[in-house]
PDB file of C-alpha atoms and ligand atoms in Angstrom:
ATOM      1  CA  MET A 150     135.000 102.401-116.133  1.00 53.00           C
ATOM      2  CA  SER A 151     136.930 100.055-114.639  1.00 50.00           C
ATOM      3  CA  VAL A 152     138.896  97.091-115.874  1.00 54.00           C
ATOM      4  CA  ASP A 153     138.818  94.696-113.350  1.00 63.00           C
ATOM      5  CA  GLU A 154     137.078  91.702-114.549  1.00 70.00           C
ATOM      6  CA  ASN A 155     135.004  90.864-111.158  1.00 75.00           C
ATOM      7  CA  GLY A 156     134.582  94.584-110.036  1.00 80.00           C
ATOM      8  CA  PRO A 157     131.782  97.266-110.812  1.00 90.00           C
ATOM      9  CA  VAL A 158     131.904  98.362-114.381  1.00 94.00           C
ATOM     10  CA  LEU A 159     130.626 101.841-113.859  1.00 97.00           C
ATOM     11  CA  SER A 160     131.728 104.249-111.650  1.00 97.00           C
ATOM     12  CA  GLN A 161     129.371 106.126-109.365  1.00 98.00           C
ATOM     13  CA  GLU A 162     129.939 109.107-111.423  1.00 98.00           C
ATOM     14  CA  GLU A 163     128.521 107.177-114.584  1.00 98.00           C
ATOM     15  CA  ILE A 164     125.505 105.863-113.092  1.00 98.00           C
ATOM     16  CA  ASP A 165     124.598 109.248-111.771  1.00 98.00           C
ATOM     17  CA  VAL A 166     124.765 110.378-115.398  1.00 98.00           C
ATOM     18  CA  PHE A 167     122.496 107.738-116.797  1.00 98.00           C
ATOM     19  CA  TRP A 168     120.065 108.691-113.948  1.00 98.00           C
ATOM     20  CA  ARG A 169     120.406 112.162-114.802  1.00 98.00           C
ATOM     21  CA  ASP A 170     120.333 111.585-118.566  1.00 98.00           C
ATOM     22  CA  GLY A 171     118.766 109.105-118.884  1.00 98.00           C
ATOM     23  CA  TYR A 172     121.436 107.391-121.640  1.00 98.00           C
ATOM     24  CA  LEU A 173     125.156 106.226-121.012  1.00 98.00           C
ATOM     25  CA  LEU A 174     127.474 105.211-123.717  1.00 98.00           C
ATOM     26  CA  ILE A 175     129.474 102.468-122.567  1.00 98.00           C
ATOM     27  CA  ARG A 176     132.600 101.500-124.903  1.00 97.00           C
ATOM     28  CA  ASP A 177     134.351  98.328-125.360  1.00 97.00           C
ATOM     29  CA  VAL A 178     131.585  96.172-124.112  1.00 98.00           C
ATOM     30  CA  LEU A 179     132.794  94.323-127.123  1.00 98.00           C
ATOM     31  CA  THR A 180     136.385  94.032-128.887  1.00 98.00           C
ATOM     32  CA  LYS A 181     136.689  95.590-132.092  1.00 98.00           C
ATOM     33  CA  SER A 182     136.720  91.777-133.269  1.00 98.00           C
ATOM     34  CA  GLU A 183     133.615  91.071-131.766  1.00 98.00           C
ATOM     35  CA  ALA A 184     131.638  94.267-133.356  1.00 98.00           C
ATOM     36  CA  ARG A 185     133.009  93.182-136.647  1.00 98.00           C
ATOM     37  CA  HIS A 186     132.500  89.350-136.125  1.00 98.00           C
ATOM     38  CA  PHE A 187     128.845  90.817-135.203  1.00 98.00           C
ATOM     39  CA  ALA A 188     128.255  93.265-137.792  1.00 98.00           C
ATOM     40  CA  GLY A 189     129.101  90.374-140.705  1.00 98.00           C
ATOM     41  CA  LEU A 190     126.155  88.474-139.181  1.00 98.00           C
ATOM     42  CA  ILE A 191     124.103  90.625-139.689  1.00 98.00           C
ATOM     43  CA  LEU A 192     125.060  92.032-142.612  1.00 98.00           C
ATOM     44  CA  ASP A 193     124.412  88.251-144.071  1.00 98.00           C
ATOM     45  CA  LEU A 194     120.872  88.282-143.252  1.00 98.00           C
ATOM     46  CA  LEU A 195     121.256  90.335-146.474  1.00 97.00           C
ATOM     47  CA  PRO A 196     119.607  88.743-149.056  1.00 96.00           C
ATOM     48  CA  ARG A 197     122.872  88.859-152.185  1.00 96.00           C
ATOM     49  CA  ASP A 198     120.236  89.591-154.967  1.00 97.00           C
ATOM     50  CA  LEU A 199     119.207  92.741-152.151  1.00 96.00           C
ATOM     51  CA  GLY A 200     115.504  91.229-153.028  1.00 97.00           C
ATOM     52  CA  ILE A 201     114.320  92.601-149.247  1.00 97.00           C
ATOM     53  CA  PRO A 202     111.867  90.034-147.734  1.00 97.00           C
ATOM     54  CA  ARG A 203     108.494  91.808-147.722  1.00 97.00           C
ATOM     55  CA  HIS A 204     108.102  90.931-143.965  1.00 97.00           C
ATOM     56  CA  TRP A 205     111.337  93.340-143.044  1.00 98.00           C
ATOM     57  CA  GLU A 206     110.949  96.490-142.914  1.00 97.00           C
ATOM     58  CA  ALA A 207     112.845  99.325-145.227  1.00 97.00           C
ATOM     59  CA  VAL A 208     112.104 103.062-144.499  1.00 96.00           C
ATOM     60  CA  ASP A 209     114.708 105.693-145.191  1.00 95.00           C
ATOM     61  CA  GLY A 210     117.854 103.438-145.885  1.00 96.00           C
ATOM     62  CA  ARG A 211     117.078 101.649-142.623  1.00 98.00           C
ATOM     63  CA  PHE A 212     116.527  98.157-142.937  1.00 98.00           C
ATOM     64  CA  LYS A 213     115.021  96.232-140.113  1.00 98.00           C
ATOM     65  CA  PRO A 214     115.436  92.141-140.629  1.00 98.00           C
ATOM     66  CA  PHE A 215     112.905  90.256-139.145  1.00 97.00           C
ATOM     67  CA  CYS A 216     113.352  86.497-138.228  1.00 93.00           C
ATOM     68  CA  THR A 217     109.741  85.486-139.341  1.00 92.00           C
ATOM     69  CA  PRO A 218     106.936  87.620-140.527  1.00 94.00           C
ATOM     70  CA  GLY A 219     106.432  89.305-136.907  1.00 93.00           C
ATOM     71  CA  ASN A 220     108.892  88.230-135.318  1.00 94.00           C
ATOM     72  CA  GLN A 221     112.093  90.144-134.896  1.00 95.00           C
ATOM     73  CA  THR A 222     113.928  88.735-132.800  1.00 95.00           C
ATOM     74  CA  PHE A 223     117.454  86.912-133.517  1.00 97.00           C
ATOM     75  CA  ASP A 224     118.343  84.831-130.904  1.00 96.00           C
ATOM     76  CA  GLY A 225     120.061  81.926-133.129  1.00 97.00           C
ATOM     77  CA  PRO A 226     122.641  80.822-131.306  1.00 98.00           C
ATOM     78  CA  GLU A 227     125.061  82.866-133.327  1.00 98.00           C
ATOM     79  CA  PHE A 228     123.371  85.705-131.173  1.00 98.00           C
ATOM     80  CA  ILE A 229     122.990  83.990-127.370  1.00 98.00           C
ATOM     81  CA  PRO A 230     126.533  85.517-126.368  1.00 98.00           C
ATOM     82  CA  LEU A 231     125.061  89.205-126.362  1.00 98.00           C
ATOM     83  CA  TYR A 232     122.067  88.462-124.160  1.00 98.00           C
ATOM     84  CA  GLN A 233     124.684  87.245-121.868  1.00 98.00           C
ATOM     85  CA  ASN A 234     127.304  89.637-122.361  1.00 98.00           C
ATOM     86  CA  GLU A 235     128.803  89.604-118.378  1.00 97.00           C
ATOM     87  CA  ARG A 236     130.279  92.871-118.745  1.00 97.00           C
ATOM     88  CA  LEU A 237     126.773  94.431-119.748  1.00 98.00           C
ATOM     89  CA  TYR A 238     124.709  92.393-116.983  1.00 98.00           C
ATOM     90  CA  ARG A 239     127.231  93.575-114.652  1.00 98.00           C
ATOM     91  CA  VAL A 240     126.316  97.139-115.651  1.00 98.00           C
ATOM     92  CA  MET A 241     122.582  96.751-115.643  1.00 98.00           C
ATOM     93  CA  VAL A 242     123.330  95.086-112.076  1.00 98.00           C
ATOM     94  CA  GLN A 243     124.845  98.645-111.178  1.00 98.00           C
ATOM     95  CA  ILE A 244     121.858 100.841-112.786  1.00 98.00           C
ATOM     96  CA  LEU A 245     119.034  98.773-111.703  1.00 98.00           C
ATOM     97  CA  ARG A 246     120.328  97.334-108.059  1.00 97.00           C
ATOM     98  CA  HIS A 247     118.753  94.236-108.615  1.00 97.00           C
ATOM     99  CA  SER A 248     120.364  90.890-109.910  1.00 97.00           C
ATOM    100  CA  ARG A 249     117.800  88.772-111.180  1.00 97.00           C
ATOM    101  CA  LEU A 250     117.310  89.994-114.627  1.00 97.00           C
ATOM    102  CA  LEU A 251     115.490  89.319-117.436  1.00 95.00           C
ATOM    103  CA  VAL A 252     116.653  90.233-120.966  1.00 96.00           C
ATOM    104  CA  ARG A 253     114.776  90.079-124.335  1.00 94.00           C
ATOM    105  CA  ASP A 254     114.593  92.076-127.773  1.00 95.00           C
ATOM    106  CA  GLY A 255     117.123  90.868-129.621  1.00 97.00           C
ATOM    107  CA  SER A 256     115.854  93.190-132.384  1.00 97.00           C
ATOM    108  CA  VAL A 257     117.962  94.669-135.257  1.00 98.00           C
ATOM    109  CA  ALA A 258     118.743  96.874-137.814  1.00 98.00           C
ATOM    110  CA  ILE A 259     120.890  97.955-140.738  1.00 98.00           C
ATOM    111  CA  THR A 260     120.851 102.059-141.668  1.00 98.00           C
ATOM    112  CA  MET A 261     122.572 102.360-145.485  1.00 98.00           C
ATOM    113  CA  ARG A 262     123.198 106.198-146.639  1.00 98.00           C
ATOM    114  CA  ASN A 263     120.682 108.273-147.755  1.00 97.00           C
ATOM    115  CA  ASP A 264     121.094 111.341-149.437  1.00 97.00           C
ATOM    116  CA  THR A 265     117.288 112.102-149.991  1.00 95.00           C
ATOM    117  CA  PRO A 266     117.147 115.638-148.055  1.00 93.00           C
ATOM    118  CA  HIS A 267     114.586 116.291-145.213  1.00 92.00           C
ATOM    119  CA  GLU A 268     114.128 118.602-142.894  1.00 91.00           C
ATOM    120  CA  SER A 269     114.564 116.385-139.892  1.00 94.00           C
ATOM    121  CA  GLU A 270     117.702 114.403-138.824  1.00 96.00           C
ATOM    122  CA  LEU A 271     115.464 111.795-137.863  1.00 97.00           C
ATOM    123  CA  SER A 272     113.796 108.703-139.657  1.00 97.00           C
ATOM    124  CA  GLN A 273     111.009 108.222-137.051  1.00 97.00           C
ATOM    125  CA  ASP A 274     108.999 110.208-134.649  1.00 97.00           C
ATOM    126  CA  LEU A 275     110.406 110.591-131.249  1.00 98.00           C
ATOM    127  CA  HIS A 276     109.100 107.715-129.218  1.00 98.00           C
ATOM    128  CA  ILE A 277     109.291 105.486-125.959  1.00 98.00           C
ATOM    129  CA  ASP A 278     109.365 102.396-126.333  1.00 97.00           C
ATOM    130  CA  PRO A 279     108.007 101.666-122.543  1.00 97.00           C
ATOM    131  CA  ALA A 280     107.620  98.604-120.292  1.00 95.00           C
ATOM    132  CA  VAL A 281     104.284  99.596-120.116  1.00 96.00           C
ATOM    133  CA  PRO A 282     101.853  98.110-122.497  1.00 95.00           C
ATOM    134  CA  GLU A 283      99.941 100.777-124.771  1.00 95.00           C
ATOM    135  CA  ASP A 284      96.226 100.045-123.083  1.00 95.00           C
ATOM    136  CA  VAL A 285      97.362 100.630-119.779  1.00 96.00           C
ATOM    137  CA  ASP A 286      96.330 104.121-119.073  1.00 97.00           C
ATOM    138  CA  GLU A 287      99.053 105.080-116.098  1.00 97.00           C
ATOM    139  CA  PHE A 288     102.535 104.394-116.042  1.00 97.00           C
ATOM    140  CA  LEU A 289     103.286 102.937-111.928  1.00 97.00           C
ATOM    141  CA  LEU A 290     106.675 105.111-112.121  1.00 97.00           C
ATOM    142  CA  THR A 291     108.270 102.452-109.744  1.00 97.00           C
ATOM    143  CA  ASN A 292     111.653 101.430-109.924  1.00 97.00           C
ATOM    144  CA  ALA A 293     110.654  97.626-110.616  1.00 97.00           C
ATOM    145  CA  GLU A 294     108.542  99.115-113.569  1.00 97.00           C
ATOM    146  CA  VAL A 295     111.943 100.468-115.176  1.00 98.00           C
ATOM    147  CA  GLU A 296     113.191  98.962-117.835  1.00 97.00           C
ATOM    148  CA  ILE A 297     116.880  99.659-119.390  1.00 98.00           C
ATOM    149  CA  GLY A 298     117.444  98.723-122.806  1.00 95.00           C
ATOM    150  CA  GLY A 299     119.617 100.118-126.044  1.00 97.00           C
ATOM    151  CA  CYS A 300     122.091  99.057-128.371  1.00 98.00           C
ATOM    152  CA  TYR A 301     125.047  97.721-129.402  1.00 98.00           C
ATOM    153  CA  TYR A 302     126.920  99.517-132.123  1.00 99.00           C
ATOM    154  CA  PHE A 303     128.340  96.917-134.469  1.00 99.00           C
ATOM    155  CA  THR A 304     130.274  99.574-136.489  1.00 98.00           C
ATOM    156  CA  ASP A 305     131.798 102.853-135.673  1.00 98.00           C
ATOM    157  CA  VAL A 306     128.918 105.447-136.087  1.00 98.00           C
ATOM    158  CA  GLU A 307     129.933 108.801-136.266  1.00 98.00           C
ATOM    159  CA  PRO A 308     127.841 111.945-136.909  1.00 98.00           C
ATOM    160  CA  GLY A 309     125.285 111.886-139.623  1.00 98.00           C
ATOM    161  CA  GLY A 310     125.949 108.509-139.627  1.00 98.00           C
ATOM    162  CA  GLY A 311     122.364 107.524-138.532  1.00 98.00           C
ATOM    163  CA  ALA A 312     122.975 107.315-134.945  1.00 98.00           C
ATOM    164  CA  LEU A 313     120.686 107.062-132.125  1.00 98.00           C
ATOM    165  CA  HIS A 314     119.051 110.347-131.350  1.00 98.00           C
ATOM    166  CA  VAL A 315     117.959 110.924-127.983  1.00 98.00           C
ATOM    167  CA  VAL A 316     116.385 113.354-125.580  1.00 98.00           C
ATOM    168  CA  ARG A 317     118.955 114.174-122.752  1.00 98.00           C
ATOM    169  CA  GLY A 318     117.307 114.055-119.255  1.00 98.00           C
ATOM    170  CA  GLY A 319     114.062 113.164-121.114  1.00 98.00           C
ATOM    171  CA  HIS A 320     112.599 110.331-118.905  1.00 98.00           C
ATOM    172  CA  ARG A 321     112.289 112.471-116.206  1.00 98.00           C
ATOM    173  CA  ILE A 322     110.581 114.981-118.692  1.00 98.00           C
ATOM    174  CA  VAL A 323     107.772 112.055-119.655  1.00 98.00           C
ATOM    175  CA  GLU A 324     107.714 111.206-115.716  1.00 98.00           C
ATOM    176  CA  GLU A 325     106.737 114.418-115.073  1.00 98.00           C
ATOM    177  CA  GLU A 326     104.192 115.506-117.673  1.00 98.00           C
ATOM    178  CA  ALA A 327     102.915 111.988-117.292  1.00 98.00           C
ATOM    179  CA  ALA A 328     102.550 112.164-113.578  1.00 98.00           C
ATOM    180  CA  ALA A 329     100.925 115.330-113.839  1.00 98.00           C
ATOM    181  CA  ALA A 330      97.745 114.361-116.500  1.00 97.00           C
ATOM    182  CA  PRO A 331      95.214 111.290-116.005  1.00 97.00           C
ATOM    183  CA  ARG A 332      95.794 108.530-118.152  1.00 97.00           C
ATOM    184  CA  GLY A 333      99.681 109.860-119.156  1.00 98.00           C
ATOM    185  CA  ARG A 334     100.910 106.518-120.581  1.00 98.00           C
ATOM    186  CA  GLN A 335      97.947 107.621-123.260  1.00 98.00           C
ATOM    187  CA  LEU A 336      99.450 111.471-123.926  1.00 98.00           C
ATOM    188  CA  TYR A 337     101.362 111.763-127.411  1.00 98.00           C
ATOM    189  CA  ASP A 338      99.860 109.616-129.289  1.00 98.00           C
ATOM    190  CA  LYS A 339     100.661 106.545-126.790  1.00 98.00           C
ATOM    191  CA  TRP A 340     103.792 108.549-126.694  1.00 98.00           C
ATOM    192  CA  ARG A 341     104.767 107.275-130.123  1.00 98.00           C
ATOM    193  CA  ASN A 342     105.019 110.686-131.811  1.00 98.00           C
ATOM    194  CA  ILE A 343     106.292 113.646-129.066  1.00 98.00           C
ATOM    195  CA  PRO A 344     106.797 116.840-131.010  1.00 96.00           C
ATOM    196  CA  HIS A 345     107.929 119.112-128.281  1.00 95.00           C
ATOM    197  CA  LEU A 346     111.374 118.296-127.824  1.00 97.00           C
ATOM    198  CA  ARG A 347     115.083 118.531-128.948  1.00 97.00           C
ATOM    199  CA  THR A 348     117.258 115.589-129.452  1.00 98.00           C
ATOM    200  CA  THR A 349     121.099 114.988-129.308  1.00 98.00           C
ATOM    201  CA  GLU A 350     123.053 112.563-131.654  1.00 98.00           C
ATOM    202  CA  VAL A 351     124.692 109.590-129.842  1.00 98.00           C
ATOM    203  CA  THR A 352     127.821 108.291-131.971  1.00 98.00           C
ATOM    204  CA  GLY A 353     130.194 106.080-130.457  1.00 98.00           C
ATOM    205  CA  GLU A 354     132.409 103.301-131.510  1.00 98.00           C
ATOM    206  CA  ALA A 355     131.857  99.568-132.695  1.00 98.00           C
ATOM    207  CA  GLY A 356     131.790  97.191-128.614  1.00 98.00           C
ATOM    208  CA  SER A 357     129.417 100.087-128.128  1.00 98.00           C
ATOM    209  CA  PHE A 358     126.721  99.741-125.826  1.00 98.00           C
ATOM    210  CA  VAL A 359     124.152 102.904-125.517  1.00 98.00           C
ATOM    211  CA  LEU A 360     122.048 102.519-122.883  1.00 98.00           C
ATOM    212  CA  THR A 361     119.246 103.844-122.702  1.00 98.00           C
ATOM    213  CA  HIS A 362     115.936 104.298-120.044  1.00 98.00           C
ATOM    214  CA  HIS A 363     112.710 102.670-121.036  1.00 98.00           C
ATOM    215  CA  LEU A 364     111.075 106.099-120.918  1.00 98.00           C
ATOM    216  CA  LEU A 365     113.565 107.988-123.076  1.00 98.00           C
ATOM    217  CA  PRO A 366     112.411 109.721-125.994  1.00 98.00           C
ATOM    218  CA  HIS A 367     114.335 108.827-128.744  1.00 98.00           C
ATOM    219  CA  ALA A 368     114.111 108.477-132.644  1.00 98.00           C
ATOM    220  CA  ALA A 369     116.837 106.418-135.644  1.00 98.00           C
ATOM    221  CA  SER A 370     118.031 109.230-137.895  1.00 98.00           C
ATOM    222  CA  HIS A 371     119.352 109.385-141.783  1.00 98.00           C
ATOM    223  CA  ASN A 372     123.137 107.954-142.492  1.00 98.00           C
ATOM    224  CA  ARG A 373     124.476 110.360-144.433  1.00 98.00           C
ATOM    225  CA  ASN A 374     127.984 108.202-144.391  1.00 98.00           C
ATOM    226  CA  PRO A 375     129.279 106.011-146.434  1.00 98.00           C
ATOM    227  CA  GLU A 376     129.747 102.851-143.409  1.00 98.00           C
ATOM    228  CA  ALA A 377     126.350 101.148-142.619  1.00 98.00           C
ATOM    229  CA  ARG A 378     125.169 101.258-138.730  1.00 98.00           C
ATOM    230  CA  VAL A 379     125.048  98.007-137.505  1.00 99.00           C
ATOM    231  CA  ALA A 380     122.821  97.951-134.222  1.00 98.00           C
ATOM    232  CA  GLN A 381     121.154  95.241-132.083  1.00 98.00           C
ATOM    233  CA  PHE A 382     118.643  96.060-129.147  1.00 98.00           C
ATOM    234  CA  PHE A 383     118.238  94.991-125.558  1.00 98.00           C
ATOM    235  CA  ARG A 384     116.304  95.643-122.837  1.00 97.00           C
ATOM    236  CA  TYR A 385     116.842  94.198-119.644  1.00 97.00           C
ATOM    237  CA  ALA A 386     114.049  93.935-116.893  1.00 96.00           C
ATOM    238  CA  ARG A 387     113.990  92.904-113.354  1.00 96.00           C
ATOM    239  CA  ASP A 388     112.377  89.361-112.619  1.00 94.00           C
ATOM    240  CA  ASP A 389     109.482  91.210-110.846  1.00 94.00           C
ATOM    241  CA  GLN A 390     108.614  93.517-113.432  1.00 94.00           C
ATOM    242  CA  PRO A 391     105.130  93.852-113.250  1.00 94.00           C
ATOM    243  CA  TRP A 392     104.134  94.430-116.266  1.00 90.00           C
ATOM    244  CA  ASP A 393     106.235  91.418-118.153  1.00 77.00           C
ATOM    245  CA  ASP A 394     103.169  89.188-118.011  1.00 66.00           C
ATOM    246  CA  GLY A 395     104.271  86.940-120.747  1.00 60.00           C
ATOM    247  CA  GLU A 396     101.485  88.041-122.900  1.00 55.00           C
ATOM    248  CA  ARG A 397     102.354  90.128-125.859  1.00 52.00           C
ATOM    249  CA  PRO A 398     105.344  88.982-128.273  1.00 47.00           C
ATOM    250  CA  GLY A 399     108.814  89.575-126.651  1.00 52.00           C
ATOM    251  CA  ASP A 400     107.508  89.082-123.507  1.00 55.00           C
ATOM    252  CA  ARG A 401     108.837  87.421-120.908  1.00 52.00           C
ATOM    253  CA  PRO A 402     111.555  84.521-121.974  1.00 53.00           C
ATOM    254  CA  ALA A 403     110.140  82.245-119.959  1.00 52.00           C
ATOM    255  CA  ASN A 404     107.120  81.761-121.760  1.00 56.00           C
ATOM    256  CA  ARG A 405     109.869  81.036-125.332  1.00 69.00           C
ATOM    257  CA  LEU A 406     111.144  78.032-126.446  1.00 84.00           C
ATOM    258  CA  TYR A 407     114.416  77.047-127.446  1.00 93.00           C
ATOM    259  CA  GLY A 408     116.402  74.311-128.628  1.00 93.00           C
ATOM    260  CA  ASP A 409     119.165  71.875-127.968  1.00 94.00           C
ATOM    261  CA  LEU A 410     121.271  74.660-129.941  1.00 96.00           C
ATOM    262  CA  GLN A 411     120.478  77.747-128.205  1.00 96.00           C
ATOM    263  CA  ILE A 412     120.718  75.555-125.127  1.00 96.00           C
ATOM    264  CA  ALA A 413     123.761  74.612-125.847  1.00 97.00           C
ATOM    265  CA  ALA A 414     125.331  78.276-126.342  1.00 98.00           C
ATOM    266  CA  MET A 415     123.768  79.724-123.064  1.00 97.00           C
ATOM    267  CA  SER A 416     125.894  80.334-120.127  1.00 98.00           C
ATOM    268  CA  THR A 417     124.935  79.718-116.386  1.00 98.00           C
ATOM    269  CA  LEU A 418     124.213  83.646-116.569  1.00 98.00           C
ATOM    270  CA  GLY A 419     122.662  83.100-119.685  1.00 97.00           C
ATOM    271  CA  ARG A 420     120.315  79.946-118.989  1.00 96.00           C
ATOM    272  CA  LYS A 421     119.156  82.582-116.063  1.00 96.00           C
ATOM    273  CA  LEU A 422     118.435  85.691-117.849  1.00 97.00           C
ATOM    274  CA  LEU A 423     116.616  84.473-120.588  1.00 95.00           C
ATOM    275  CA  GLY A 424     114.390  82.793-118.210  1.00 92.00           C
ATOM    276  CA  VAL A 425     115.466  78.711-118.864  1.00 93.00           C
ATOM    277  CA  ASP A 426     116.805  78.333-115.205  1.00 94.00           C
ATOM    278  CA  PRO A 427     114.622  79.787-112.527  1.00 93.00           C
ATOM    279  CA  TRP A 428     116.643  82.247-110.728  1.00 95.00           C
TER     280      TRP A 428
HETATM  281  O1  AKG B 222     117.656 102.504-135.188  1.00 95.10           O
HETATM  282  C1  AKG B 222     117.170 103.286-134.002  1.00 95.10           C
HETATM  283  O2  AKG B 222     118.747 104.046-133.746  1.00 95.10           O
HETATM  284  C2  AKG B 222     116.362 103.591-132.946  1.00 95.10           C
HETATM  285  C3  AKG B 222     115.417 102.382-133.270  1.00 95.10           C
HETATM  286  C4  AKG B 222     114.298 102.577-132.463  1.00 95.10           C
HETATM  287  O3  AKG B 222     113.826 103.566-131.951  1.00 95.10           O
HETATM  288  C5  AKG B 222     112.970 101.894-132.736  1.00 95.10           C
HETATM  289  O4  AKG B 222     112.320 101.302-134.032  1.00 95.10           O
HETATM  290  O5  AKG B 222     111.852 101.613-131.996  1.00 95.10           O
HETATM  291 FE1  FE2 B 223     112.401 103.060-130.375  1.00 95.10          FE
END
């Protein structure tokens, strides 16, 4: 990885590894102190009395705060720097070979230690979260369709510590199986439960970003360690992403309304990524 402030962030080898494996851990996207800061912001969402709001998810030690019922996007001014992180943007441009990008998601998760024995290390069904809506029958499998997502680790994520699990090279398996079947988007209960693939754990230090292809099968895992895992998810798409029609929750940021404080926190780049200004 380059340390040049304006040059490419990823080497050609890293880009190749991403396309081969469907994922890549990028270290030091944030400094340790930045990572600690954002971990603190998210941990502060937990009520002091640990009364977990009904509209949050809480499964197997994995807490998913919701900003308001039905809305998991945390995009208050304090979170805006993450959406417009220049290093991460440059990575996305290198991977997608397209500079006019839009960012969305911003959901967060806190995974606490959970000692309950389970047969699987996974705490979710193996799944994908593709850019293609569930009611569509076929993936287009074009470059413009590809979204790159993933998450920041704000805490050190060691083995057994609630890391994201992924299927190495699994995006290609999804592409091949979907292309070979009629209504390929609909396989495996819309790819919400993929039964036959084996996963790898993606550990990483605080301040890393785990980059994932939108067709990469993945799942959350149990945290057997004392340290909570704190993460936030983002997705970057080309501005001509064919499915991003603004009709679905969490869709195209152009349709979102931002308040003065959010807009004040946005950089020139952020205003474009968040759809406030046109590219
Ligand atoms: O928390 C994680 O590591 C993965 C979560 C995830 O994939 C999901 O909620 O869709
Ligand atoms: Fe997911």
